[in-house]
Coordinates of C-alpha atoms in Angstrom, one line a residue:
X1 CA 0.0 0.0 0.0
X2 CA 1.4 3.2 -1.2
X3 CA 2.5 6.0 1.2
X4 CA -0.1 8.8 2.6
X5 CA 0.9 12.0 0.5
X6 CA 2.8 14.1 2.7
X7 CA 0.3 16.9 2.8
X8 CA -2.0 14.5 4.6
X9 CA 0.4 12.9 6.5
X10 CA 1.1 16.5 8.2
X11 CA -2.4 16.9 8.5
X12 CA -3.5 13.3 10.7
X13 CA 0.0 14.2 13.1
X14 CA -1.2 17.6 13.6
X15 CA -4.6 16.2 14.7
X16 CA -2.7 13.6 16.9
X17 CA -1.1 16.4 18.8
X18 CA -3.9 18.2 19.4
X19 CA -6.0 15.5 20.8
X20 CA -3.2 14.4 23.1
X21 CA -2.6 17.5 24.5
X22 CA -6.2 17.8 26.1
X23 CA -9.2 19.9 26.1
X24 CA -8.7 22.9 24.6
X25 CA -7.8 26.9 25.2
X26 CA -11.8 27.0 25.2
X27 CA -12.7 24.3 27.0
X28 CA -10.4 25.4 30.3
X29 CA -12.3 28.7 30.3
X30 CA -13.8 28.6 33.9
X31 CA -18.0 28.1 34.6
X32 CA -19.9 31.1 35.4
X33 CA -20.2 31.5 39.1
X34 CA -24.1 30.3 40.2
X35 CA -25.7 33.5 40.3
X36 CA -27.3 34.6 43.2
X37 CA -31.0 35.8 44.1
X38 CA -31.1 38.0 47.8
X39 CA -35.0 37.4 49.3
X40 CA -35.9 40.0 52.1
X41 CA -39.1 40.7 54.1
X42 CA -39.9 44.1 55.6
X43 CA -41.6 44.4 59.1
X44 CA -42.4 40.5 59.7
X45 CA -45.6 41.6 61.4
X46 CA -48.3 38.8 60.3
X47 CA -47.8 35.5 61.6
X48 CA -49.7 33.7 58.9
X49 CA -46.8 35.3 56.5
X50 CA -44.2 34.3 58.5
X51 CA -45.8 30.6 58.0
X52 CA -46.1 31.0 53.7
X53 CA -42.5 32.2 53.9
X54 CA -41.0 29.4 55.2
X55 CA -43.3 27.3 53.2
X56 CA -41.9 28.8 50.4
X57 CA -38.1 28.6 51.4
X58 CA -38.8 24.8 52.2
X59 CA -40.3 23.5 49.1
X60 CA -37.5 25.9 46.7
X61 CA -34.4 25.5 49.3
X62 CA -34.1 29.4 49.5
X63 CA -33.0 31.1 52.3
X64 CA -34.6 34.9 52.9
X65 CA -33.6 37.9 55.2
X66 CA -36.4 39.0 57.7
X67 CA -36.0 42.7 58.6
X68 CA -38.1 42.6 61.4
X69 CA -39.4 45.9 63.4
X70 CA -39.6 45.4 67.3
X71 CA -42.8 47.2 68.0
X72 CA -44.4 43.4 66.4
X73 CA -42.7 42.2 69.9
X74 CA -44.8 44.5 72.1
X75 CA -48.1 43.8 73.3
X76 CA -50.2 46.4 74.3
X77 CA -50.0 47.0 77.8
X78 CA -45.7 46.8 77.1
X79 CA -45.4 49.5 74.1
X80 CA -44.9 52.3 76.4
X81 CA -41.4 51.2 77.4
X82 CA -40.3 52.1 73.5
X83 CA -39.9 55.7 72.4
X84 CA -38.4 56.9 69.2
X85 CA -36.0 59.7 68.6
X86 CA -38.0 62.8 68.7
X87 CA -41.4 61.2 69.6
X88 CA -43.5 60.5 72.8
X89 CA -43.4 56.9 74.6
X90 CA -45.9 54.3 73.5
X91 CA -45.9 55.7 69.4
X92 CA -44.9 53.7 66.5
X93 CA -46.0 54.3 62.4
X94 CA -46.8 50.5 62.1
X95 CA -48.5 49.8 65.1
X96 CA -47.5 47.0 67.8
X97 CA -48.3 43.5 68.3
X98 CA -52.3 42.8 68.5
X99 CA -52.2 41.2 72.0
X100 CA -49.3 39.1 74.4
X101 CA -50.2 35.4 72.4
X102 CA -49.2 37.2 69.3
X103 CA -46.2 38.7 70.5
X104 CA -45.8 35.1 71.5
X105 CA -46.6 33.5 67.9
X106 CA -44.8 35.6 66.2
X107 CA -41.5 34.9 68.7
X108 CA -42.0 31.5 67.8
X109 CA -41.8 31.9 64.0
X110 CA -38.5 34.1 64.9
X111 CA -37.5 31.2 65.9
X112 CA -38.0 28.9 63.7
X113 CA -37.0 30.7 60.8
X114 CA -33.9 30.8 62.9
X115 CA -33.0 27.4 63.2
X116 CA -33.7 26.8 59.2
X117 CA -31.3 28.7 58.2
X118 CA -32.7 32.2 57.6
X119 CA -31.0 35.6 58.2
X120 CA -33.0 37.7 61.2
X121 CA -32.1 41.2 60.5
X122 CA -33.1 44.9 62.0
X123 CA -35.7 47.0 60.4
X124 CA -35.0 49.0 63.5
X125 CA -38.3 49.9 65.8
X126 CA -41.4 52.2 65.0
X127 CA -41.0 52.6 61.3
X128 CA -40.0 56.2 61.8
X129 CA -37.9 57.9 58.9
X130 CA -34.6 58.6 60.5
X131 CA -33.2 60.3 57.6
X132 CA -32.2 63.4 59.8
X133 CA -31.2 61.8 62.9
X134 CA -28.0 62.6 64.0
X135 CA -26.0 59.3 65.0
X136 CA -26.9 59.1 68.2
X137 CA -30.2 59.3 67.3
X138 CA -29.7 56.3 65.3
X139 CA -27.9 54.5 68.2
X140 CA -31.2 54.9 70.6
X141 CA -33.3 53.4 67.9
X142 CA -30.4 50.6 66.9
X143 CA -30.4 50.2 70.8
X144 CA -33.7 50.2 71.5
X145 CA -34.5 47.0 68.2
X146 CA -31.7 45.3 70.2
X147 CA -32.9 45.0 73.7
X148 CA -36.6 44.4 73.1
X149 CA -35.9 41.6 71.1
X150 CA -33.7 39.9 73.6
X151 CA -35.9 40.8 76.3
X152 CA -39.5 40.6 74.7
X153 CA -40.3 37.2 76.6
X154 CA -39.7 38.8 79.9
X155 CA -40.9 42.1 78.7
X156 CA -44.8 40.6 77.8
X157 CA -44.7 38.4 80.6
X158 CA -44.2 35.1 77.9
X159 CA -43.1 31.6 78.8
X160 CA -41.2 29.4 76.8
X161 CA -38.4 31.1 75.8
X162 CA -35.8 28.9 74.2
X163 CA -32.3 28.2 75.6
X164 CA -30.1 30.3 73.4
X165 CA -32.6 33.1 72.8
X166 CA -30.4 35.7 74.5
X167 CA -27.5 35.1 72.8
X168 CA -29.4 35.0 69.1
X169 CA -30.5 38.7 70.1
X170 CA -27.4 39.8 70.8
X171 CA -24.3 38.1 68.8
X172 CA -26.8 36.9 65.4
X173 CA -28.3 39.9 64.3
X174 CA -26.0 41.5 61.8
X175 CA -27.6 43.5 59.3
X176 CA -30.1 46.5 58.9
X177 CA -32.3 48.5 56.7
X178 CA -34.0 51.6 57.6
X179 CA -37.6 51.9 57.1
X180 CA -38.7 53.9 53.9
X181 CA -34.8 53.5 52.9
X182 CA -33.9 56.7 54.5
X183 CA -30.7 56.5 55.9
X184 CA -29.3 59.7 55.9
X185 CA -25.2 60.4 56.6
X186 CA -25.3 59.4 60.1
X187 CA -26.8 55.9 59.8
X188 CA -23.0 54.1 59.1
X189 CA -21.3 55.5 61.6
X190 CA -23.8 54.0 64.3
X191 CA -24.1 50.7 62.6
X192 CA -20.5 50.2 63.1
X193 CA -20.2 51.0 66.5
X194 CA -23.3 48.3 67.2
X195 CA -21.3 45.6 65.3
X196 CA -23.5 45.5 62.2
X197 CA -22.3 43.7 59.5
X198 CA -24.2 45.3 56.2
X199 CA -26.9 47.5 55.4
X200 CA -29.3 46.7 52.7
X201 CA -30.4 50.4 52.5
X202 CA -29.7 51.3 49.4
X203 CA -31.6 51.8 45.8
X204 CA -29.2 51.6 43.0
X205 CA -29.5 52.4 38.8
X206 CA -29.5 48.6 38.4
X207 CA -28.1 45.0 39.7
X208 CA -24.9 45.8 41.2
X209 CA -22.5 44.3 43.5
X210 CA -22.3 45.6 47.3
X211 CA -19.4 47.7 48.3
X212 CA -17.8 48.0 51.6
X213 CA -17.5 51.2 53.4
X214 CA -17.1 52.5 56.8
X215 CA -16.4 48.4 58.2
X216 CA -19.8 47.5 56.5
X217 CA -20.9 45.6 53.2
X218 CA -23.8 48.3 51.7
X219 CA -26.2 46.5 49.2
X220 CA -28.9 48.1 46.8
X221 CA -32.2 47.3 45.7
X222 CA -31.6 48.1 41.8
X223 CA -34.4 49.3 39.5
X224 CA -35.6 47.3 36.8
X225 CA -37.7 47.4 34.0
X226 CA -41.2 47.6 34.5
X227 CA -44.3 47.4 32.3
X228 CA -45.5 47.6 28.5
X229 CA -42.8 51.2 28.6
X230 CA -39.9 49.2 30.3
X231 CA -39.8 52.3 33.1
X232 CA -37.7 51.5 35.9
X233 CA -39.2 51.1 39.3
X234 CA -37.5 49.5 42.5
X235 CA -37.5 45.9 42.8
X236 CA -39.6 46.0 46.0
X237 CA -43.6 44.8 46.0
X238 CA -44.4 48.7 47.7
X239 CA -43.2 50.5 44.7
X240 CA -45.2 47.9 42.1
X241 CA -48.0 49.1 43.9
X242 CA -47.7 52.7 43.7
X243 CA -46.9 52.3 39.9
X244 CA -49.9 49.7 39.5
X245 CA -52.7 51.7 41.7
X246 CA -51.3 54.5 43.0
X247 CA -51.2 53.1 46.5
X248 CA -54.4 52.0 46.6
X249 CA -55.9 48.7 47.3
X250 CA -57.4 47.2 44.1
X251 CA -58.2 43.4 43.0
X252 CA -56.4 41.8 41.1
X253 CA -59.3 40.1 39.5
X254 CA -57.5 39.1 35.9
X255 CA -54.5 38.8 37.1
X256 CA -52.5 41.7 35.4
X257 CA -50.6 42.9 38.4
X258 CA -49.1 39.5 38.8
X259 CA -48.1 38.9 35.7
X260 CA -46.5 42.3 34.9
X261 CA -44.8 41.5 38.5
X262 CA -43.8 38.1 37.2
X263 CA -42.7 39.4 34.0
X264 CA -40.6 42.0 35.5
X265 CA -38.6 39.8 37.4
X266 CA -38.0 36.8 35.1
X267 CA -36.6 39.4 32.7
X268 CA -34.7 40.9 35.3
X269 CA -33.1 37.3 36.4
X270 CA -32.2 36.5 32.6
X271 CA -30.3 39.8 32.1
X272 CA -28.2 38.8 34.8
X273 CA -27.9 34.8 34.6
X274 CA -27.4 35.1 30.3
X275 CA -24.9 37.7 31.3
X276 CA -22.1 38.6 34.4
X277 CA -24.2 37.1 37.0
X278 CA -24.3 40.1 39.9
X279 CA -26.4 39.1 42.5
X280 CA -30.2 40.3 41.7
X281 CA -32.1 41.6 44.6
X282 CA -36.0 41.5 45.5
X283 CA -37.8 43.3 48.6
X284 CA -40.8 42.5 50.4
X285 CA -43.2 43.2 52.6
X286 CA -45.6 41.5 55.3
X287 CA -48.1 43.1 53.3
X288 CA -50.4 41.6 50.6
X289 CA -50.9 44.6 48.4
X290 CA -53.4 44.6 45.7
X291 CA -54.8 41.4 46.3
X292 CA -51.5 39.7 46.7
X293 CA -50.8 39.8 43.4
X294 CA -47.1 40.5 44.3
X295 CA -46.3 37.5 46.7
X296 CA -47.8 35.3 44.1
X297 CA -45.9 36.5 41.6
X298 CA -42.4 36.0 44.0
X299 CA -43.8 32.3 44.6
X300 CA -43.8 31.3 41.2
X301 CA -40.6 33.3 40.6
X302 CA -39.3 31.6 43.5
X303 CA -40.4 28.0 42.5
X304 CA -38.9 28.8 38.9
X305 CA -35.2 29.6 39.7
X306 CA -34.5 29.0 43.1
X307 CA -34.8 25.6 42.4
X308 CA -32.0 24.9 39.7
X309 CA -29.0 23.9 40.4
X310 CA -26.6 27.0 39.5
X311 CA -28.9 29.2 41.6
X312 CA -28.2 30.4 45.1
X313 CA -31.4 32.0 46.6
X314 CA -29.5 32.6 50.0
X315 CA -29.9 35.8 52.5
X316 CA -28.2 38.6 52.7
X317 CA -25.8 37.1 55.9
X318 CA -25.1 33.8 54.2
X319 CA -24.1 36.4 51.3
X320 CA -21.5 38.3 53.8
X321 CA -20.4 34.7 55.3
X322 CA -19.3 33.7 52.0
X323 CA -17.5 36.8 50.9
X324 CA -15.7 37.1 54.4
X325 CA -15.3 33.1 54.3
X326 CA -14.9 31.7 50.9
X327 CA -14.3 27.9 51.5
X328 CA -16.5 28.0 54.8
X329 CA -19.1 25.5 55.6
X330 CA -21.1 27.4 57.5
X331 CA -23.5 27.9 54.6
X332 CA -25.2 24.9 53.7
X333 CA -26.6 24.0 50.3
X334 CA -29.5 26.3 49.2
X335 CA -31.3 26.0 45.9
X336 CA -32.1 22.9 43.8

C-alpha cells in the first residue's frame, strides 16, 4: 500500500497532537459563578406570612432575610417602654403586636425561621424615617430593636423562651435597613459602633455588587424594567403598587398585576444569569398589596429559579459569610 501523501500525513499528526494534548484553550475557560437571588421581608408583622414564607423557602431551598421591626414584639400594655427619637413613649408608624399570644406567635416563628437557616435582621423599631437623625439618634433606635428583642419574653410576661434566645438577640443579628430607605449620613457611623455587619439600604441604577464602606458591606435594591414602557421602578412589592394603583388597594381580579410582577422579574433574572451574573435583589413586605398579586408573583418566581441547580437563593448574611469566608461551611446548600 502506497504512502499517505505528505500533505495529509502532516495533517493526521497535527490532529494527533492536538488531541493528546487535552481539552482545549476553550474548554479550560472557567464556569460562570451560580448566580445569586437575595429574598428579604420588611416588618415581619403577620404570623400567617411568616408561616407562607417558610413554606416557600422549604419546598424551593431558598433562604430569605427578615427585617423585622420590634414594636411586632410589644403587646399592648408593654409599648410604652419604646420611644423613638423625637417622639413621645408608647408611638410607633406601624403599630405594635395585637395582643401578648401574638407577640408570643410571632416569637415562635423568629425562631423557627432561625434554626432553618434564615437571616433575622433589624428594620429597626417604630418605622419612623430617621433620615435626619443625628447618630446618636440612630444608636437609641439601633439600641432600642436590640434589647426588646432579647428581652421581649420577659418584657410581655411570655413563657417558653428557648435556651439560646439571648445570645441569638445579641451576637446573630448583623444587618439592617432603615424603614422607607432613608438612611441619611449618620446611619453608618452607628451601625459600626453596634457591630452591624451590612446595610441593605440602598436603591441603586441597576443590579450591582455591594461595596464595603465604613467596616460595613452596603447592598442596593436596583431598578428594573417595569411594564409595557420598560420604566424602571425599585425591585420592591411597595413601589409595584404605587406604579400599579397609585397606593391603593385594588383586586387583582384578571391577574394583570401578577403577571406584569412576574414578568418584570424573570426578565430581570435573565439579564443577569445570560450575562455577568451580579447578585439580583427582590424586597418585600408583610403586606399583601393589591390582592397579593405581588407575593404570588415572588412564589412562582421563587419556584422557577431557586430551584435549579446553578442558583443560590441565600440571605443577605449567608451572602457576607461567603464573601468574608470563601471555602466556609457554615453555609449549607440552598437551591435545587
Amino acid at each position: 500500500m502506497s504512502a499517505l501523501p505528505r500533505s495529509i500525513a502532516s495533517a493526521l499528526a497535527l490532529i494527533s497532537t492536538a488531541l493528546s494534548a487535552g481539552p482545549s484553550t476553550a474548554e479550560k475557560i472557567p464556569a460562570k459563578p451560580h448566580q445569586v437571588v437575595i429574598i428579604s421581608f420588611d416588618n415581619s408583622n403577620p404570623v400567617e406570612l411568616w408561616q407562607r414564607s417558610r413554606t416557600l423557602a422549604a419546598t424551593t431551598g431558598a433562604r430569605f432575610t427578615y427585617f423585622l421591626s420590634c414594636v411586632f414584639l410589644l403587646s399592648p400594655e408593654a409599648k410604652g417602654i419604646y420611644q423613638a427619637p423625637g417622639q413621645k413613649g408608647g408611638r410607633s408608624n406601624v403599630g405594635f403586636a395585637l395582643s401578648k399570644d401574638d407577640v408570643k406567635a410571632r416569637l415562635q416563628q423568629i425562631w423557627l425561621a432561625r434554626s432553618e437557616g434564615h437571616d433575622i435582621a433589624s428594620h429597626a423599631c417604630g418605622h419612623f424615617d430617621g433620615g435626619k437623625w443625628t447618630a446618636s439618634e440612630w444608636s437609641r433606635e439601633l439600641l432600642s430593636a436590640s434589647t426588646i428583642l432579647r428581652d421581649a419574653w420577659r418584657i410581655n410576661g411570655l413563657d417558653g423562651e428557648p435556651r439560646g434566645w439571648r445570645h441569638f438577640a445579641e451576637h446573630e443579628i448583623s444587618g439592617f435597613r432603615a424603614p422607607y430607605l432613608s438612611a441619611g449620613r449618620h446611619l453608618d457611623e452607628a451601625l459600626a459602633q453596634a457591630g452591624y455587619r451590612y446595610d441593605a439600604s440602598g436603591v441603586s441604577r441597576g443590579p450591582a455588587a455591594p461595596v464595603e464602606h465604613d467596616g460595613l458591606l452596603g447592598f442596593a435594591l436596583p431598578q428594573i424594567p417595569e411594564g409595557p414602557a420598560g420604566r424602571k421602578v425599585i425591585a420592591m412589592d411597595y413601589n409595584l403598587f404605587v406604579r400599579h394603583s397609585g397606593g391603593f388597594e385594588r383586586t387583582d381580579s384578571n391577574g394583570a398585576f401578577e403577571q406584569r410582577t412576574l414578568a418584570a422579574f424573570d426578565a430581570a433574572f435573565d439579564r443577569e444569569y445570560r450575562g455577568d451574573r451580579t447578585p439580583l435583589q427582590f424586597g418585600f413586605h408583610f403586606t399583601l398589596m393589591n390582592d397579593g398579586a405581588y407575593w404570588r408573583a415572588l412564589e412562582r418566581f421563587a419556584r422557577d429559579v431557586c430551584t435549579r441547580p446553578d442558583v443560590d437563593c441565600i440571605s443577605y448574611a449567608d451572602f457576607v459569610a461567603r464573601r468574608e469566608k470563601p471555602d466556609s461551611t457554615v453555609v449549607g446548600d440552598v437551591g435545587g
